[in-house]
């Protein structure tokens, strides 16, 4: 009889718990030990903000199976036959002896465990720069269950009235919503010029506008100079321009870095971002050690370069691969990431996959075309909600390169469709006739995503000349005087309009009112409506009548992130 394999997993959150469970399913008789520094195991960390905000109140829901059983050491023992050591820290890895040295945090006792295969899933640490006053009471993160418990207690006690969230990324905006739902007045401070940097600025600004409409104050392009306190307790956040924001709570949400110190001390290779270097089998530079989750670097499936992508879904997928290979040899691989992500912000969602224009520019990519689509997610009679999306395709082969979507509509469906289209290397011609599910409760007859592909096809075939809202705004700021044609009805105009000197000519009256347009048929005319479908129709009409310099403002008024007159 073959000796039992000894598998040791360091870290019991997403990747580690998944790796241990996968290893057990493939080998009933392996000795599997899971070592976790914190008291909790297999935490649904992406659910932390929603527990803090009171969207659910049972803490155990963050820790339990779909059947409602808490994943504690007893569960791992009985259901998985996995020995789970909690409140136990691995202090050293002896690669030559193939052992790990652990310390029980409560007793200080040390124990040594041997392994045949080791899986490291030590996660990430929060970025905590040396800002003066950062040790004041009232400054926290939202990364661990301990952080979550602390913030939930603050929300329940209702003593804190004002909070500052530092960082406008995924965790920052989710934390902002959680605190605001608990009745705390929130200010978000972001050093860059926008929130949610995985989006291009114009879509991110729509999210920012929504947050401000919900009562959140947002400072962009502002760094934090210091934390201000009294008697050891936080009283305010001082910005780089010396503005002080009064608050009793500050949440640091400026990202994380790989928690790879244990691996580095053991001599394992690490990469540019400080994450553990792994091959597609999730194997480290030591063939008997695998790593997965937020402590590793993985390939970008766009650039091929290693990236740091601390996402819960990727951690689970990586852990599954590491667990299988630790048992069965290197038989499966993890290919990397297309950088797919999504978050909820009050009544909005924001998601993306693949490249944004900003990311494409960063890569030095030039052969691409983009288009913005603003349209409902379903028919009006079924409670339509707006979606604003941006599609990016290669002009070389028309393959989909990236997709972003924001709005109160079903963003998740759109981003998931795009992620699979990118994975399948689908082109615009593939997408324009995609057979997606349709019924009025779920979508329009031509889904928002397919509509974006239709607009892109029109643009690539030069049937439509698009101009972005940002380019229009820049023209206005320069003092340019294009002829702005708003093709909506008078009632729509009365309800909402931009106030940029636009001329209201309803699309149904356009052919009979051509005399109101510039006499020079080479004059620049920019057409739009609420979502610019009528803007596109106006362009086709005007071109037929000999106008040569007609453009459509993509996304129309719904994609306009700047101030409106009404």
Coordinates of C-alpha atoms in Angstrom, one line a residue, residues 84-549:
X84 CA -8.0 22.6 10.4
X85 CA -5.8 24.4 12.9
X86 CA -7.1 27.9 13.6
X87 CA -5.4 30.7 15.5
X88 CA -2.2 29.0 14.4
X89 CA 0.6 30.9 12.6
X90 CA 3.2 29.3 10.3
X91 CA 6.5 31.0 11.2
X92 CA 8.8 29.2 8.9
X93 CA 9.0 26.8 6.0
X94 CA 12.0 24.4 6.0
X95 CA 12.1 23.4 2.3
X96 CA 15.0 21.0 2.7
X97 CA 13.3 19.0 5.5
X98 CA 9.9 19.6 3.9
X99 CA 8.4 20.8 7.2
X100 CA 6.5 23.9 8.4
X101 CA 7.0 25.3 11.9
X102 CA 3.8 26.7 13.5
X103 CA 3.0 28.6 16.6
X104 CA -0.4 28.4 18.5
X105 CA -1.3 32.0 19.1
X106 CA -3.2 31.4 22.3
X107 CA -0.5 29.2 24.0
X108 CA 2.7 30.1 22.2
X109 CA 3.3 26.4 21.7
X110 CA 5.3 25.4 18.6
X111 CA 4.6 22.4 16.4
X112 CA 6.2 21.1 13.3
X113 CA 4.3 19.4 10.4
X114 CA 5.9 17.5 7.6
X115 CA 4.5 17.7 4.0
X116 CA 4.9 16.0 0.7
X117 CA 3.2 18.9 -1.0
X118 CA 2.7 22.4 0.5
X119 CA 0.1 25.0 -0.7
X120 CA 0.7 28.6 0.3
X121 CA -2.4 30.9 0.3
X122 CA -1.5 33.6 2.7
X123 CA -3.6 36.3 1.0
X124 CA -2.8 40.0 1.0
X125 CA -2.0 42.8 3.4
X126 CA -3.6 46.3 3.3
X127 CA -1.5 49.2 2.0
X128 CA -0.9 51.4 5.0
X129 CA 1.5 54.2 4.0
X130 CA 3.4 56.0 6.8
X131 CA 1.0 59.0 6.9
X132 CA 1.3 61.0 10.1
X133 CA -1.3 60.0 12.6
X134 CA -2.1 56.7 11.0
X135 CA -2.0 54.9 14.4
X136 CA -4.8 57.0 15.8
X137 CA -7.8 55.1 17.2
X138 CA -10.6 55.1 14.6
X139 CA -8.5 54.2 11.5
X140 CA -9.2 50.8 10.1
X141 CA -9.4 48.7 6.9
X142 CA -12.0 46.3 5.6
X143 CA -9.9 43.3 4.8
X144 CA -10.4 40.8 7.7
X145 CA -13.3 39.5 9.8
X146 CA -11.8 41.5 12.7
X147 CA -12.1 44.7 10.6
X148 CA -15.7 43.7 9.6
X149 CA -16.7 43.1 13.2
X150 CA -15.2 46.4 14.2
X151 CA -17.1 48.4 11.5
X152 CA -20.3 46.5 12.1
X153 CA -20.1 47.3 15.8
X154 CA -19.6 51.0 14.9
X155 CA -22.6 51.0 12.6
X156 CA -24.8 49.3 15.2
X157 CA -23.7 51.7 18.0
X158 CA -24.7 54.7 15.9
X159 CA -22.3 56.9 17.7
X160 CA -20.1 57.8 14.7
X161 CA -21.6 60.5 12.6
X162 CA -18.9 61.2 10.0
X163 CA -16.5 58.9 8.2
X164 CA -13.8 59.3 5.5
X165 CA -13.1 56.5 3.1
X166 CA -9.6 56.8 1.6
X167 CA -9.6 55.2 -1.8
X168 CA -12.2 55.1 -4.5
X169 CA -11.6 51.6 -5.8
X170 CA -13.9 48.6 -5.4
X171 CA -13.5 48.2 -1.6
X172 CA -13.7 52.0 -1.1
X173 CA -17.0 52.5 -2.9
X174 CA -18.5 49.3 -1.3
X175 CA -17.4 50.5 2.1
X176 CA -18.8 53.9 1.4
X177 CA -22.2 52.5 0.6
X178 CA -22.1 50.3 3.7
X179 CA -21.4 53.2 6.1
X180 CA -23.9 55.5 4.4
X181 CA -26.6 52.8 4.7
X182 CA -25.9 52.8 8.5
X183 CA -26.6 56.5 8.7
X184 CA -23.0 57.7 8.7
X185 CA -22.1 60.8 6.6
X186 CA -19.4 59.7 4.2
X187 CA -16.6 61.5 2.3
X188 CA -14.5 59.6 -0.2
X189 CA -11.0 60.8 -0.9
X190 CA -9.2 59.5 -4.0
X191 CA -5.7 60.6 -5.0
X192 CA -6.4 59.9 -8.7
X193 CA -8.8 61.9 -10.9
X194 CA -11.6 59.4 -10.7
X195 CA -13.2 56.6 -8.7
X196 CA -13.1 53.0 -10.0
X197 CA -9.9 53.2 -12.0
X198 CA -10.8 50.0 -14.0
X199 CA -13.3 52.3 -15.8
X200 CA -12.5 55.1 -18.2
X201 CA -13.1 58.5 -16.8
X202 CA -16.4 59.3 -18.5
X203 CA -18.1 56.2 -17.2
X204 CA -16.5 56.5 -13.7
X205 CA -17.8 60.1 -13.6
X206 CA -21.4 58.8 -14.0
X207 CA -20.8 56.5 -11.0
X208 CA -19.4 59.5 -9.0
X209 CA -22.4 61.6 -9.9
X210 CA -24.7 58.8 -8.6
X211 CA -22.7 58.6 -5.3
X212 CA -23.0 62.3 -4.8
X213 CA -26.7 62.2 -5.5
X214 CA -26.9 59.7 -2.6
X215 CA -25.3 62.2 -0.3
X216 CA -21.7 61.1 -0.5
X217 CA -19.1 63.9 -0.8
X218 CA -16.2 63.0 -3.1
X219 CA -12.7 64.5 -3.4
X220 CA -10.7 63.3 -6.4
X221 CA -7.1 64.3 -7.2
X222 CA -6.6 64.8 -3.5
X223 CA -4.0 63.1 -1.4
X224 CA -4.0 62.6 2.4
X225 CA -1.4 64.6 4.2
X226 CA -2.1 63.6 7.8
X227 CA -4.6 62.2 10.2
X228 CA -5.7 64.6 12.9
X229 CA -6.5 63.5 16.4
X230 CA -7.1 64.4 20.0
X231 CA -6.3 62.2 23.0
X232 CA -5.3 59.4 20.7
X233 CA -8.6 59.4 18.8
X234 CA -9.2 60.4 15.2
X235 CA -10.9 63.7 14.7
X236 CA -10.2 64.5 11.1
X237 CA -8.3 63.9 7.8
X238 CA -6.0 66.6 6.5
X239 CA -5.7 66.7 2.7
X240 CA -2.6 67.8 0.7
X241 CA -4.1 71.3 0.3
X242 CA -4.5 71.5 4.1
X243 CA -8.3 71.1 4.0
X244 CA -9.4 69.1 7.1
X245 CA -12.4 66.8 6.9
X246 CA -13.9 66.3 10.3
X247 CA -14.6 62.6 11.1
X248 CA -14.5 60.0 13.8
X249 CA -13.8 57.1 11.5
X250 CA -11.4 56.6 8.6
X251 CA -11.3 53.5 6.4
X252 CA -8.1 52.9 4.5
X253 CA -9.1 51.4 1.1
X254 CA -6.1 52.2 -1.1
X255 CA -5.5 48.6 -2.2
X256 CA -3.5 45.6 -0.9
X257 CA -0.2 44.0 -1.6
X258 CA 0.7 40.3 -1.6
X259 CA 1.4 38.7 1.8
X260 CA 4.4 36.8 0.6
X261 CA 6.9 37.3 3.5
X262 CA 6.7 33.7 4.5
X263 CA 7.5 32.5 1.0
X264 CA 10.2 35.1 0.5
X265 CA 11.9 34.0 3.8
X266 CA 11.8 30.4 2.5
X267 CA 13.7 31.5 -0.7
X268 CA 10.8 31.2 -3.1
X269 CA 10.8 33.4 -6.2
X270 CA 8.6 36.5 -6.2
X271 CA 7.7 39.0 -9.0
X272 CA 7.4 42.6 -9.8
X273 CA 4.5 43.3 -7.4
X274 CA 6.0 41.2 -4.6
X275 CA 3.7 38.3 -5.2
X276 CA 4.9 34.7 -5.3
X277 CA 5.9 33.6 -8.8
X278 CA 3.9 30.6 -10.1
X279 CA 3.7 28.7 -13.3
X280 CA 0.4 27.8 -15.0
X281 CA 0.1 24.8 -12.6
X282 CA 0.2 27.2 -9.7
X283 CA 3.6 25.7 -8.8
X284 CA 6.3 27.9 -7.2
X285 CA 10.0 27.8 -7.8
X286 CA 10.0 24.8 -5.5
X287 CA 8.3 21.9 -7.3
X288 CA 6.8 20.6 -4.0
X289 CA 5.2 24.0 -3.1
X290 CA 2.2 25.5 -4.8
X291 CA 0.7 28.9 -4.1
X292 CA -2.7 30.5 -4.9
X293 CA -4.9 33.5 -4.1
X294 CA -3.9 37.1 -3.3
X295 CA -0.3 36.2 -2.4
X296 CA 0.6 35.3 -6.1
X297 CA 1.1 37.0 -9.4
X298 CA -0.7 35.5 -12.4
X299 CA -0.6 36.2 -16.1
X300 CA -2.7 38.9 -17.8
X301 CA -4.4 37.1 -20.6
X302 CA -4.3 40.4 -22.5
X303 CA -0.7 41.4 -22.3
X304 CA 0.9 38.1 -21.2
X305 CA 2.7 40.0 -18.4
X306 CA 2.5 39.0 -14.7
X307 CA -0.1 41.0 -12.8
X308 CA -1.4 41.2 -9.2
X309 CA -5.1 40.5 -9.3
X310 CA -6.5 40.0 -5.7
X311 CA -10.0 38.9 -6.6
X312 CA -12.1 36.3 -4.7
X313 CA -13.3 34.5 -7.8
X314 CA -9.8 34.1 -9.1
X315 CA -8.5 32.9 -5.7
X316 CA -11.0 30.1 -5.7
X317 CA -10.1 29.0 -9.3
X318 CA -6.4 29.1 -8.5
X319 CA -6.9 27.2 -5.3
X320 CA -8.8 24.5 -7.2
X321 CA -5.9 24.1 -9.6
X322 CA -3.3 24.0 -6.9
X323 CA -5.3 21.4 -4.9
X324 CA -5.6 19.1 -7.9
X325 CA -2.0 19.4 -8.9
X326 CA -0.7 18.8 -5.4
X327 CA -2.5 15.4 -5.4
X328 CA -2.4 14.3 -9.1
X329 CA 0.7 16.0 -10.5
X330 CA 0.6 18.9 -12.8
X331 CA -2.4 17.9 -14.9
X332 CA -4.4 21.1 -14.9
X333 CA -3.5 24.8 -15.4
X334 CA -4.8 28.3 -14.6
X335 CA -4.4 30.6 -17.6
X336 CA -4.6 34.0 -15.9
X337 CA -7.1 36.9 -15.9
X338 CA -8.9 39.2 -18.3
X339 CA -9.4 41.6 -15.4
X340 CA -13.1 41.1 -15.0
X341 CA -14.7 42.8 -12.1
X342 CA -18.0 44.4 -10.9
X343 CA -19.3 46.2 -7.8
X344 CA -22.5 47.6 -6.5
X345 CA -22.8 51.3 -5.5
X346 CA -26.3 52.1 -4.1
X347 CA -28.7 51.7 -7.0
X348 CA -25.9 51.5 -9.6
X349 CA -23.5 48.8 -10.6
X350 CA -20.2 49.2 -12.4
X351 CA -18.2 46.4 -14.1
X352 CA -15.6 45.8 -16.8
X353 CA -13.7 43.1 -18.5
X354 CA -10.6 43.2 -20.8
X355 CA -9.2 46.6 -21.8
X356 CA -10.4 50.1 -21.2
X357 CA -9.1 52.9 -23.4
X358 CA -6.9 54.0 -20.6
X359 CA -5.4 50.5 -20.2
X360 CA -4.9 50.2 -24.0
X361 CA -3.1 53.6 -24.0
X362 CA -0.9 52.4 -21.1
X363 CA 0.0 49.3 -23.2
X364 CA 0.8 51.4 -26.2
X365 CA -2.0 49.8 -28.2
X366 CA -3.2 52.0 -31.1
X367 CA -5.3 49.7 -33.4
X368 CA -8.6 49.9 -31.6
X369 CA -12.0 51.5 -31.9
X370 CA -14.5 52.3 -29.1
X371 CA -18.1 53.1 -28.9
X372 CA -20.5 54.1 -26.2
X373 CA -24.0 52.8 -26.0
X374 CA -26.7 54.1 -23.6
X375 CA -30.0 52.2 -23.7
X376 CA -32.4 50.3 -21.4
X377 CA -31.8 46.8 -20.1
X378 CA -35.4 45.7 -20.9
X379 CA -38.6 47.2 -22.3
X380 CA -40.2 50.2 -20.6
X381 CA -43.3 48.3 -19.8
X382 CA -41.2 45.8 -17.8
X383 CA -39.5 48.5 -15.6
X384 CA -36.6 49.4 -17.8
X385 CA -33.4 50.6 -16.2
X386 CA -30.5 52.4 -17.9
X387 CA -27.2 50.9 -19.0
X388 CA -24.3 52.9 -20.3
X389 CA -21.5 50.8 -21.8
X390 CA -18.3 51.2 -23.7
X391 CA -17.1 48.6 -26.2
X392 CA -13.5 48.3 -27.4
X393 CA -12.5 46.3 -30.5
X394 CA -9.4 45.7 -32.5
X395 CA -9.4 47.5 -35.9
X396 CA -7.0 44.8 -37.1
X397 CA -9.4 41.8 -36.8
X398 CA -12.5 43.4 -35.1
X399 CA -12.0 41.1 -32.1
X400 CA -13.6 42.3 -28.9
X401 CA -10.8 43.7 -26.6
X402 CA -12.7 45.2 -23.7
X403 CA -16.1 46.2 -22.3
X404 CA -17.3 48.5 -19.5
X405 CA -20.8 49.0 -18.2
X406 CA -22.4 51.2 -15.5
X407 CA -25.9 52.1 -14.5
X408 CA -28.9 50.9 -12.5
X409 CA -29.7 48.2 -15.0
X410 CA -28.4 44.6 -15.2
X411 CA -24.7 45.3 -15.5
X412 CA -23.7 41.9 -14.4
X413 CA -25.3 40.2 -17.4
X414 CA -23.6 42.6 -19.8
X415 CA -20.2 42.1 -18.4
X416 CA -20.5 38.4 -18.2
X417 CA -21.5 38.2 -21.8
X418 CA -18.5 40.4 -22.8
X419 CA -16.1 38.3 -20.7
X420 CA -17.1 35.1 -22.5
X421 CA -17.0 36.9 -25.9
X422 CA -13.4 38.0 -25.1
X423 CA -12.5 34.5 -24.0
X424 CA -13.9 33.1 -27.2
X425 CA -12.1 35.7 -29.3
X426 CA -15.3 36.8 -30.9
X427 CA -15.5 39.6 -33.5
X428 CA -18.0 42.3 -34.1
X429 CA -19.5 40.2 -36.9
X430 CA -19.9 37.3 -34.4
X431 CA -21.6 39.6 -31.9
X432 CA -24.1 41.4 -34.1
X433 CA -26.2 38.2 -34.5
X434 CA -25.5 36.6 -31.2
X435 CA -28.3 34.3 -30.1
X436 CA -28.8 35.6 -26.5
X437 CA -31.9 34.7 -24.5
X438 CA -34.8 37.1 -24.9
X439 CA -38.1 37.7 -23.1
X440 CA -39.4 41.1 -22.0
X441 CA -38.8 40.5 -18.3
X442 CA -35.1 40.0 -19.1
X443 CA -34.0 42.1 -22.0
X444 CA -34.9 44.0 -25.1
X445 CA -35.5 42.1 -28.3
X446 CA -32.1 43.3 -29.4
X447 CA -30.1 43.1 -26.2
X448 CA -28.1 46.1 -25.0
X449 CA -24.8 44.2 -25.7
X450 CA -25.8 43.3 -29.2
X451 CA -26.9 46.9 -29.8
X452 CA -23.4 48.0 -28.8
X453 CA -22.1 45.7 -31.4
X454 CA -24.5 47.1 -34.0
X455 CA -23.3 50.6 -33.2
X456 CA -19.7 49.5 -33.5
X457 CA -20.4 47.9 -36.8
X458 CA -22.0 51.1 -38.1
X459 CA -19.0 53.0 -36.9
X460 CA -16.5 50.6 -38.4
X461 CA -18.4 50.7 -41.8
X462 CA -18.4 54.5 -41.6
X463 CA -22.1 54.7 -41.5
X464 CA -21.9 56.6 -38.2
X465 CA -19.3 59.1 -37.1
X466 CA -19.1 59.1 -33.4
X467 CA -17.8 61.7 -31.0
X468 CA -17.4 61.1 -27.3
X469 CA -19.0 63.3 -24.6
X470 CA -15.5 64.1 -23.4
X471 CA -14.5 65.4 -26.9
X472 CA -17.7 67.5 -27.1
X473 CA -17.0 69.0 -23.7
X474 CA -13.4 69.8 -24.7
X475 CA -14.8 71.6 -27.8
X476 CA -17.0 73.7 -25.6
X477 CA -14.2 74.6 -23.3
X478 CA -12.1 75.6 -26.2
X479 CA -14.8 77.9 -27.4
X480 CA -15.6 75.9 -30.6
X481 CA -19.1 76.6 -32.0
X482 CA -20.4 73.4 -33.6
X483 CA -24.1 73.3 -34.4
X484 CA -25.7 71.1 -31.7
X485 CA -28.8 69.3 -32.9
X486 CA -31.0 67.8 -30.2
X487 CA -33.5 65.5 -31.9
X488 CA -35.9 64.9 -29.0
X489 CA -39.4 66.2 -28.5
X490 CA -40.2 69.6 -26.8
X491 CA -41.6 67.8 -23.8
X492 CA -38.4 65.8 -23.3
X493 CA -36.4 69.0 -23.7
X494 CA -38.4 70.8 -21.1
X495 CA -37.9 68.0 -18.7
X496 CA -34.1 67.8 -19.2
X497 CA -31.5 69.5 -21.4
X498 CA -27.8 70.2 -21.5
X499 CA -27.8 74.0 -22.0
X500 CA -24.8 74.0 -24.4
X501 CA -26.5 76.1 -27.1
X502 CA -28.3 73.1 -28.7
X503 CA -31.0 73.6 -31.3
X504 CA -34.1 71.5 -30.6
X505 CA -35.3 70.0 -33.9
X506 CA -37.4 66.8 -33.3
X507 CA -36.4 64.0 -35.5
X508 CA -39.8 63.8 -37.1
X509 CA -39.6 67.5 -38.2
X510 CA -35.9 67.4 -39.3
X511 CA -36.5 66.9 -43.0
X512 CA -38.9 69.9 -43.1
X513 CA -36.6 72.2 -41.1
X514 CA -33.3 71.8 -42.9
X515 CA -33.3 75.5 -43.5
X516 CA -32.6 76.0 -39.8
X517 CA -29.2 74.3 -40.2
X518 CA -26.0 76.0 -41.2
X519 CA -26.0 77.1 -44.8
X520 CA -22.4 75.8 -45.1
X521 CA -22.9 72.0 -45.6
X522 CA -19.3 71.5 -44.4
X523 CA -20.0 73.1 -41.0
X524 CA -19.7 70.8 -38.0
X525 CA -23.0 69.4 -36.8
X526 CA -23.2 67.3 -33.6
X527 CA -26.4 65.3 -33.2
X528 CA -27.8 63.7 -30.1
X529 CA -30.9 62.8 -28.2
X530 CA -31.5 61.0 -24.9
X531 CA -29.4 58.0 -25.9
X532 CA -28.4 59.1 -29.4
X533 CA -30.4 56.6 -31.5
X534 CA -32.3 59.6 -32.9
X535 CA -28.9 61.3 -33.1
X536 CA -27.7 58.5 -35.4
X537 CA -30.9 58.8 -37.5
X538 CA -30.4 62.5 -37.8
X539 CA -26.9 61.9 -39.1
X540 CA -28.1 59.5 -41.8
X541 CA -30.8 62.1 -42.9
X542 CA -28.3 65.0 -43.0
X543 CA -25.7 63.1 -44.9
X544 CA -28.4 62.2 -47.5
X545 CA -29.0 65.9 -47.9
X546 CA -25.4 66.7 -48.5
X547 CA -24.0 67.6 -45.1
X548 CA -20.5 66.4 -44.8
X549 CA -19.3 67.0 -41.3

